[in-house]
């Protein structure tokens, strides 16, 4: 058998053969509390129909052992029918019932049934995470999204635990003499396997309720729950989570005209989670880092609210109506990203969230769309490994940006009415792209096929540049927008058809002696071919700045004309509109990434104007980009000076920031990340031991770890200091921070130990692997890390074979020798790609190709920075 990597063709064949009626899943999780837990018992009963009696099929199951399989009352030999990932079912009847009794493994990689032991109190916490295909690690299933069915879960676990599933609890738990109990849950509505869920452990659960009365007098009551580990409960601001939840439910009911269909709405914040969150209907899971242990900026609350609303949008887009196969992953993720951002801006206090979207979310998409592995929004996904890698910036943020443009194209009312028809027509079923386009065509009266070909089925990002001519009186004679298509960029589709853009062009100048740059004229134009003339702006006075894609209407990279670039260099901080500023910052970042602006010039912009940035999310994004620029784009000969200037600038802004403000906290963290001189490190030590003070700066436990990491990386803090900090904070978060700091020490023996822990062993949990890699790969330790580049290429194929895909992805991405930015690293990458062509799995090769592209881009940027 082919193994774990189910192909699209296998799934289509199985979907044509089978129709699943119901699942009953019984899990016995009592073994979880043992120090070395044995596999847990999983008994699954599946009832299904077969269109061709006598045909054969298979169930998916990844488990250490199967003890019994019964098909239609006939006992099958587990050793003959189970190969470790599939259970062969021969001679099917028209109506079938299969019962699988298996022993499944607890996970430490965040896939399947993840088990976590809280170091504070020794309590055990469990949760499931399946997307795209890890339900088969917990129970036997037909693991593909288009074989939906109702699920009934029964869970036996320690009696003092909280146990939840997607369905409501059916009565009180049944208590047993050994102190355990059994929870039985109501059947769910028909759903896909990957969005079933179980959460179990001594979680603290806070309750609330949402009520809504509809126009016809019907009342909807949704019980709400919010959960976190008991030891985190003192930090848990459940009231804020409930506020956003209720605002979101109101917003989506207003726009979707389809009542929330899943009964209750629990939101569980769980440990060692690999992703932001997962849209399991009735039981959404989130990474527990959204429970803030210390002070965070408002941008962190905005991000959490955005994730809450993104997952809530999935209750309709993705859960109620689900894609047939992962080719149409965008049908849920792009829509959830767009609707979540829209709800955030219009239903919550985060009214400026489109600024964050323009500056940060789309940067993720622009990067992904310029890789050699770029793909259309509707992608070609031949198998599950390919599906796993397509949860990327294209599927999420580019798709959301394109939908934002679609709303402008067809009109918001038509878009929302199309969504409403789509839900009602396909509720609890599966769809393809054509189903959504049909609904939108009905409501908008437009042919959606050309738009879909240009935006959904073509890869790559366009670049738009203004070109203006002026008369003797300095008035515009012609202003055109030039389009450079996706076929002209690396990694994009050559010969792609022209892509239509509805784009706004803004003219900015200084009125009087105000010192501010404000917009005095704006016009929209459709750019379909190589260029478009903005006729409405003819005759306007010469602007200081021409801003293409003003108001961020379309998905494109933007460039400046020469005069506008001079204005950005000298006066970016004078732009009064925060969205215009964000778009200008994004364009400057793109110029730097593309090797058109020297890294030192971008850093000069940050040093000169970041202190005037009012939007905290944009500011923190600038900090990250400035740090990346120094580490990867600065010419080696300029790097030390750039680091010193950044640290000086950060410290200056830290001292100028209002005491206790978000900006002060952001500058403190940024200063810690770039500190390098003896004087800088002495200040960090002083802030840690209380000998130094900055008015208003609260050095809480999370900030203490931020201050300690650079001290460890520069060899100032030894193991004794790091262990003493852990003694102050012996928590799950504290242990991750400790591991990161220990691996960051500039000692060859330390690096060897960290490498062995991640590469030579598979004993660490996903969270500790991530922390170890983060500490191992410190930018200031390039020479220390150089010997590991050849070892990386020698080890990654074995890692891919032996690890779960989530674990393997973390190692392959995290340990690529990106800091060895020299031609021989590029040559070694090319040699590995050449030698493994046709032998290494495509998903692994894709990750290496993407890392190579980032390295090649860095080398181009360094060459540009080294000129002159």
Short mmCIF file of C-alpha atoms in Angstrom, two decimals, residues 320-676:
data_model
loop_
_atom_site.label_atom_id
_atom_site.label_comp_id
_atom_site.label_asym_id
_atom_site.label_seq_id
_atom_site.Cartn_x
_atom_site.Cartn_y
_atom_site.Cartn_z
CA UNK A 320 -20.96 24.16 7.31
CA UNK A 321 -19.78 24.06 3.68
CA UNK A 322 -16.47 22.26 3.12
CA UNK A 323 -14.22 21.88 0.09
CA UNK A 324 -14.24 18.48 -1.63
CA UNK A 325 -10.46 18.23 -1.62
CA UNK A 326 -7.53 20.39 -0.58
CA UNK A 327 -7.25 21.97 -4.07
CA UNK A 328 -9.99 24.31 -2.90
CA UNK A 329 -8.55 24.97 0.55
CA UNK A 330 -8.98 28.66 -0.27
CA UNK A 331 -12.77 28.20 -0.16
CA UNK A 332 -12.43 28.18 3.60
CA UNK A 333 -9.13 29.89 4.45
CA UNK A 334 -9.29 32.90 2.12
CA UNK A 335 -12.88 33.59 3.12
CA UNK A 336 -12.16 33.19 6.82
CA UNK A 337 -9.18 35.52 6.53
CA UNK A 338 -11.23 38.15 4.71
CA UNK A 339 -14.39 37.86 6.81
CA UNK A 340 -12.36 37.79 10.01
CA UNK A 341 -10.56 40.99 9.04
CA UNK A 342 -13.84 42.62 7.98
CA UNK A 343 -15.56 41.70 11.24
CA UNK A 344 -12.53 42.92 13.20
CA UNK A 345 -12.69 46.35 11.52
CA UNK A 346 -16.48 46.77 11.68
CA UNK A 347 -17.63 44.95 14.83
CA UNK A 348 -14.83 45.43 17.39
CA UNK A 349 -12.73 48.23 18.85
CA UNK A 350 -9.95 47.44 16.37
CA UNK A 351 -11.27 49.77 13.69
CA UNK A 352 -7.82 50.30 12.14
CA UNK A 353 -7.20 46.62 11.49
CA UNK A 354 -7.03 47.03 7.70
CA UNK A 355 -3.79 48.93 8.33
CA UNK A 356 -2.30 45.85 9.95
CA UNK A 357 -3.64 43.74 7.09
CA UNK A 358 -2.00 45.99 4.48
CA UNK A 359 1.35 46.22 6.22
CA UNK A 360 1.85 42.80 7.75
CA UNK A 361 -0.63 40.20 6.52
CA UNK A 362 -0.06 41.02 2.87
CA UNK A 363 3.72 41.02 3.33
CA UNK A 364 3.38 37.32 4.13
CA UNK A 365 1.44 36.83 0.91
CA UNK A 366 3.82 38.86 -1.24
CA UNK A 367 6.75 36.76 -0.06
CA UNK A 368 4.96 33.47 -0.77
CA UNK A 369 3.81 34.64 -4.20
CA UNK A 370 7.37 35.41 -5.30
CA UNK A 371 8.85 32.07 -4.32
CA UNK A 372 9.72 29.52 -7.04
CA UNK A 373 7.02 27.34 -5.50
CA UNK A 374 4.28 29.96 -5.86
CA UNK A 375 0.92 28.57 -6.85
CA UNK A 376 -2.52 29.83 -7.78
CA UNK A 377 -4.99 30.45 -4.98
CA UNK A 378 -6.84 27.41 -6.27
CA UNK A 379 -3.87 25.09 -6.15
CA UNK A 380 -3.00 21.70 -7.57
CA UNK A 381 -2.84 19.45 -4.50
CA UNK A 382 -2.02 15.89 -5.55
CA UNK A 383 -1.68 14.44 -2.04
CA UNK A 384 -1.76 15.11 1.69
CA UNK A 385 1.89 16.16 1.96
CA UNK A 386 1.26 18.85 -0.64
CA UNK A 387 -1.86 19.92 1.26
CA UNK A 388 0.14 20.39 4.45
CA UNK A 389 2.47 22.87 2.76
CA UNK A 390 -0.30 24.95 1.22
CA UNK A 391 -1.45 26.51 4.47
CA UNK A 392 0.57 29.53 3.38
CA UNK A 393 0.43 33.25 2.67
CA UNK A 394 -1.19 32.68 -0.72
CA UNK A 395 -4.07 30.56 0.53
CA UNK A 396 -4.73 32.88 3.48
CA UNK A 397 -3.64 36.48 2.95
CA UNK A 398 -3.48 36.73 -0.86
CA UNK A 399 -6.86 35.01 -1.07
CA UNK A 400 -8.29 37.45 1.46
CA UNK A 401 -6.86 40.44 -0.42
CA UNK A 402 -8.31 39.15 -3.67
CA UNK A 403 -11.72 38.70 -2.03
CA UNK A 404 -11.52 42.26 -0.75
CA UNK A 405 -11.03 43.35 -4.35
CA UNK A 406 -13.85 41.06 -5.50
CA UNK A 407 -16.22 42.81 -3.09
CA UNK A 408 -15.30 46.11 -4.73
CA UNK A 409 -15.81 44.51 -8.15
CA UNK A 410 -19.24 42.93 -7.66
CA UNK A 411 -20.49 45.09 -4.79
CA UNK A 412 -20.79 44.18 -1.14
CA UNK A 413 -24.51 43.42 -1.24
CA UNK A 414 -24.07 41.02 -4.16
CA UNK A 415 -21.10 39.35 -2.47
CA UNK A 416 -22.95 38.78 0.80
CA UNK A 417 -26.09 37.56 -0.95
CA UNK A 418 -23.93 35.14 -2.92
CA UNK A 419 -22.48 33.83 0.33
CA UNK A 420 -25.97 33.41 1.80
CA UNK A 421 -27.15 31.39 -1.18
CA UNK A 422 -23.97 29.33 -1.08
CA UNK A 423 -24.57 28.38 2.57
CA UNK A 424 -28.21 27.47 2.11
CA UNK A 425 -27.62 25.53 -1.09
CA UNK A 426 -24.69 23.46 0.15
CA UNK A 427 -25.16 23.25 3.94
CA UNK A 428 -23.40 20.21 5.48
CA UNK A 429 -22.05 19.24 2.07
CA UNK A 430 -18.89 19.73 0.01
CA UNK A 431 -18.17 22.11 -2.85
CA UNK A 432 -15.73 23.15 -5.54
CA UNK A 433 -14.77 26.55 -6.94
CA UNK A 434 -17.55 26.40 -9.54
CA UNK A 435 -20.23 26.20 -6.84
CA UNK A 436 -19.22 29.49 -5.25
CA UNK A 437 -18.72 31.23 -8.59
CA UNK A 438 -22.21 30.18 -9.64
CA UNK A 439 -23.74 31.79 -6.56
CA UNK A 440 -21.74 35.00 -7.06
CA UNK A 441 -22.64 35.14 -10.74
CA UNK A 442 -26.33 34.88 -9.86
CA UNK A 443 -26.25 37.72 -7.37
CA UNK A 444 -23.87 40.06 -9.20
CA UNK A 445 -25.02 39.49 -12.75
CA UNK A 446 -21.37 39.20 -13.79
CA UNK A 447 -19.49 36.42 -15.54
CA UNK A 448 -17.06 35.30 -12.84
CA UNK A 449 -14.99 32.99 -15.03
CA UNK A 450 -12.58 35.63 -16.36
CA UNK A 451 -12.04 37.06 -12.88
CA UNK A 452 -11.39 33.55 -11.52
CA UNK A 453 -8.85 32.79 -14.26
CA UNK A 454 -6.95 36.00 -13.58
CA UNK A 455 -7.01 36.01 -9.80
CA UNK A 456 -7.65 32.48 -8.56
CA UNK A 457 -6.02 30.33 -11.21
CA UNK A 458 -2.90 32.38 -12.00
CA UNK A 459 0.14 32.67 -9.73
CA UNK A 460 2.43 35.60 -9.13
CA UNK A 461 2.21 39.21 -8.01
CA UNK A 462 1.96 42.26 -10.28
CA UNK A 463 3.98 45.43 -9.74
CA UNK A 464 2.37 48.82 -10.34
CA UNK A 465 4.46 51.98 -10.88
CA UNK A 466 3.31 55.59 -11.48
CA UNK A 467 4.64 57.63 -14.38
CA UNK A 468 3.82 61.33 -14.58
CA UNK A 469 4.58 64.19 -16.94
CA UNK A 470 4.15 67.87 -16.13
CA UNK A 471 3.69 71.13 -18.03
CA UNK A 472 5.67 74.31 -17.56
CA UNK A 473 3.36 75.32 -14.73
CA UNK A 474 4.09 72.10 -12.81
CA UNK A 475 0.68 70.63 -13.43
CA UNK A 476 0.10 67.02 -14.42
CA UNK A 477 -0.30 66.53 -18.16
CA UNK A 478 -0.57 62.75 -17.89
CA UNK A 479 -0.38 60.29 -15.04
CA UNK A 480 -0.23 56.61 -15.96
CA UNK A 481 0.03 53.44 -13.92
CA UNK A 482 2.42 50.90 -15.46
CA UNK A 483 1.87 47.21 -14.80
CA UNK A 484 4.64 44.62 -14.68
CA UNK A 485 2.91 41.26 -14.80
CA UNK A 486 3.55 38.06 -12.84
CA UNK A 487 5.21 36.45 -15.83
CA UNK A 488 8.15 38.80 -15.44
CA UNK A 489 9.07 37.91 -11.87
CA UNK A 490 11.11 34.94 -10.60
CA UNK A 491 9.00 31.91 -9.82
CA UNK A 492 5.84 33.27 -11.42
CA UNK A 493 3.88 31.93 -14.34
CA UNK A 494 5.34 33.10 -17.63
CA UNK A 495 2.79 34.16 -20.20
CA UNK A 496 0.10 34.80 -17.61
CA UNK A 497 -2.89 36.75 -18.95
CA UNK A 498 -3.21 40.42 -17.92
CA UNK A 499 -4.77 40.68 -14.50
CA UNK A 500 -7.34 43.45 -13.92
CA UNK A 501 -6.75 45.82 -11.02
CA UNK A 502 -9.12 48.39 -9.62
CA UNK A 503 -6.59 50.70 -8.05
CA UNK A 504 -6.69 54.08 -6.36
CA UNK A 505 -3.97 56.66 -6.98
CA UNK A 506 -3.46 59.35 -4.35
CA UNK A 507 -1.64 62.66 -4.68
CA UNK A 508 0.02 64.03 -1.53
CA UNK A 509 1.56 67.39 -0.75
CA UNK A 510 2.13 69.80 2.10
CA UNK A 511 -0.63 72.38 2.54
CA UNK A 512 0.89 75.65 3.65
CA UNK A 513 3.46 75.54 6.42
CA UNK A 514 1.90 72.63 8.33
CA UNK A 515 4.81 70.27 7.76
CA UNK A 516 2.32 67.48 7.09
CA UNK A 517 1.83 65.46 3.92
CA UNK A 518 -1.88 65.10 3.17
CA UNK A 519 -3.84 63.80 0.23
CA UNK A 520 -5.34 66.50 -1.92
CA UNK A 521 -6.57 64.38 -4.85
CA UNK A 522 -7.55 60.78 -5.48
CA UNK A 523 -8.89 58.80 -8.41
CA UNK A 524 -9.58 55.18 -9.21
CA UNK A 525 -8.61 53.49 -12.45
CA UNK A 526 -8.84 49.99 -13.93
CA UNK A 527 -5.45 48.62 -14.92
CA UNK A 528 -5.92 45.66 -17.22
CA UNK A 529 -3.07 45.77 -19.70
CA UNK A 530 0.42 47.23 -19.57
CA UNK A 531 -0.69 50.63 -18.39
CA UNK A 532 -3.69 52.82 -17.67
CA UNK A 533 -4.01 56.60 -17.74
CA UNK A 534 -5.62 58.26 -14.71
CA UNK A 535 -7.50 60.93 -16.63
CA UNK A 536 -9.18 62.47 -13.60
CA UNK A 537 -5.85 63.63 -12.20
CA UNK A 538 -4.73 65.56 -15.27
CA UNK A 539 -4.31 69.23 -14.44
CA UNK A 540 -3.59 68.66 -10.76
CA UNK A 541 -0.58 70.45 -9.22
CA UNK A 542 2.67 68.51 -9.01
CA UNK A 543 2.52 66.29 -5.90
CA UNK A 544 5.32 65.55 -3.50
CA UNK A 545 4.18 61.90 -3.47
CA UNK A 546 2.19 59.76 -5.87
CA UNK A 547 0.87 56.74 -3.99
CA UNK A 548 -0.33 53.85 -6.15
CA UNK A 549 -2.78 51.45 -4.48
CA UNK A 550 -3.86 54.14 -2.09
CA UNK A 551 -6.44 52.74 0.35
CA UNK A 552 -5.03 49.27 -0.43
CA UNK A 553 -7.74 48.18 -2.86
CA UNK A 554 -5.79 45.57 -4.80
CA UNK A 555 -3.12 42.90 -4.38
CA UNK A 556 0.10 44.18 -5.91
CA UNK A 557 3.56 45.43 -5.16
CA UNK A 558 3.94 49.17 -5.66
CA UNK A 559 6.89 51.27 -6.72
CA UNK A 560 7.57 55.00 -6.53
CA UNK A 561 8.51 57.41 -9.27
CA UNK A 562 11.81 59.18 -8.64
CA UNK A 563 10.32 62.29 -7.02
CA UNK A 564 8.06 60.24 -4.78
CA UNK A 565 10.93 58.05 -3.63
CA UNK A 566 12.87 61.18 -2.67
CA UNK A 567 9.84 62.29 -0.65
CA UNK A 568 9.62 58.94 1.10
CA UNK A 569 13.29 59.11 2.02
CA UNK A 570 12.94 62.60 3.46
CA UNK A 571 9.37 62.85 4.70
CA UNK A 572 7.75 59.46 5.21
CA UNK A 573 6.93 60.37 8.80
CA UNK A 574 5.04 63.47 7.65
CA UNK A 575 2.26 61.37 6.10
CA UNK A 576 -0.70 61.92 8.39
CA UNK A 577 -2.88 59.05 7.19
CA UNK A 578 -1.80 55.80 8.91
CA UNK A 579 -2.92 53.56 6.03
CA UNK A 580 -1.01 55.65 3.50
CA UNK A 581 2.03 55.44 5.76
CA UNK A 582 1.65 51.67 6.04
CA UNK A 583 1.47 51.33 2.25
CA UNK A 584 4.59 53.48 1.86
CA UNK A 585 6.46 51.40 4.44
CA UNK A 586 5.40 48.21 2.65
CA UNK A 587 6.65 49.56 -0.68
CA UNK A 588 10.00 50.48 0.86
CA UNK A 589 10.29 46.97 2.30
CA UNK A 590 9.56 45.43 -1.10
CA UNK A 591 12.27 47.59 -2.68
CA UNK A 592 14.72 46.32 -0.07
CA UNK A 593 13.75 42.66 -0.50
CA UNK A 594 14.05 43.01 -4.26
CA UNK A 595 17.57 44.46 -4.01
CA UNK A 596 16.50 47.84 -5.41
CA UNK A 597 16.99 49.81 -2.20
CA UNK A 598 20.20 49.23 -0.22
CA UNK A 599 19.61 47.72 3.17
CA UNK A 600 21.34 50.69 4.80
CA UNK A 601 18.77 53.04 3.20
CA UNK A 602 15.85 51.03 4.55
CA UNK A 603 17.42 50.97 8.00
CA UNK A 604 17.91 54.73 7.76
CA UNK A 605 14.17 55.10 7.10
CA UNK A 606 13.40 53.03 10.19
CA UNK A 607 15.84 54.99 12.34
CA UNK A 608 14.48 58.30 11.11
CA UNK A 609 10.75 57.70 11.04
CA UNK A 610 9.74 54.60 13.04
CA UNK A 611 9.69 56.68 16.21
CA UNK A 612 6.87 58.74 14.71
CA UNK A 613 4.77 55.70 13.78
CA UNK A 614 1.50 55.82 15.72
CA UNK A 615 0.15 52.39 14.76
CA UNK A 616 1.67 49.90 17.19
CA UNK A 617 1.17 46.93 14.87
CA UNK A 618 3.01 48.69 12.05
CA UNK A 619 5.79 49.70 14.45
CA UNK A 620 6.33 46.15 15.65
CA UNK A 621 6.36 44.98 12.03
CA UNK A 622 9.05 47.57 11.26
CA UNK A 623 11.11 46.26 14.15
CA UNK A 624 10.92 42.72 12.79
CA UNK A 625 11.78 43.83 9.27
CA UNK A 626 14.68 45.97 10.46
CA UNK A 627 16.07 43.04 12.44
CA UNK A 628 15.72 40.76 9.40
CA UNK A 629 17.39 43.38 7.20
CA UNK A 630 20.44 43.56 9.45
CA UNK A 631 20.68 39.79 9.75
CA UNK A 632 20.14 38.88 6.08
CA UNK A 633 20.24 41.89 3.71
CA UNK A 634 23.02 44.07 5.11
CA UNK A 635 26.38 43.64 3.40
CA UNK A 636 28.78 41.81 5.75
CA UNK A 637 31.07 44.84 5.83
CA UNK A 638 28.21 47.10 6.91
CA UNK A 639 26.51 44.76 9.36
CA UNK A 640 28.31 45.67 12.57
CA UNK A 641 27.79 49.39 12.03
CA UNK A 642 24.11 48.81 11.18
CA UNK A 643 23.60 46.78 14.34
CA UNK A 644 25.21 49.50 16.43
CA UNK A 645 23.11 52.26 14.85
CA UNK A 646 19.91 50.26 15.33
CA UNK A 647 20.69 49.66 18.99
CA UNK A 648 21.47 53.34 19.53
CA UNK A 649 18.26 54.38 17.78
CA UNK A 650 16.17 51.84 19.68
CA UNK A 651 17.53 52.96 23.03
CA UNK A 652 16.88 56.60 22.16
CA UNK A 653 13.28 55.87 21.22
CA UNK A 654 12.86 53.72 24.33
CA UNK A 655 13.84 56.67 26.51
CA UNK A 656 11.57 59.05 24.57
CA UNK A 657 8.47 56.83 24.54
CA UNK A 658 5.67 57.74 26.97
CA UNK A 659 6.16 55.84 30.24
CA UNK A 660 4.06 52.70 30.45
CA UNK A 661 2.96 52.92 26.80
CA UNK A 662 2.74 50.19 24.19
CA UNK A 663 5.42 52.01 22.23
CA UNK A 664 7.77 51.93 25.21
CA UNK A 665 7.33 48.18 25.55
CA UNK A 666 7.83 47.62 21.82
CA UNK A 667 11.04 49.68 21.79
CA UNK A 668 12.31 47.86 24.90
CA UNK A 669 11.91 44.48 23.24
CA UNK A 670 13.47 45.74 20.02
CA UNK A 671 16.43 47.22 21.89
CA UNK A 672 17.00 43.89 23.62
CA UNK A 673 16.95 42.07 20.27
CA UNK A 674 19.64 44.31 18.72
CA UNK A 675 21.79 45.09 21.79
CA UNK A 676 25.40 44.08 21.30
#
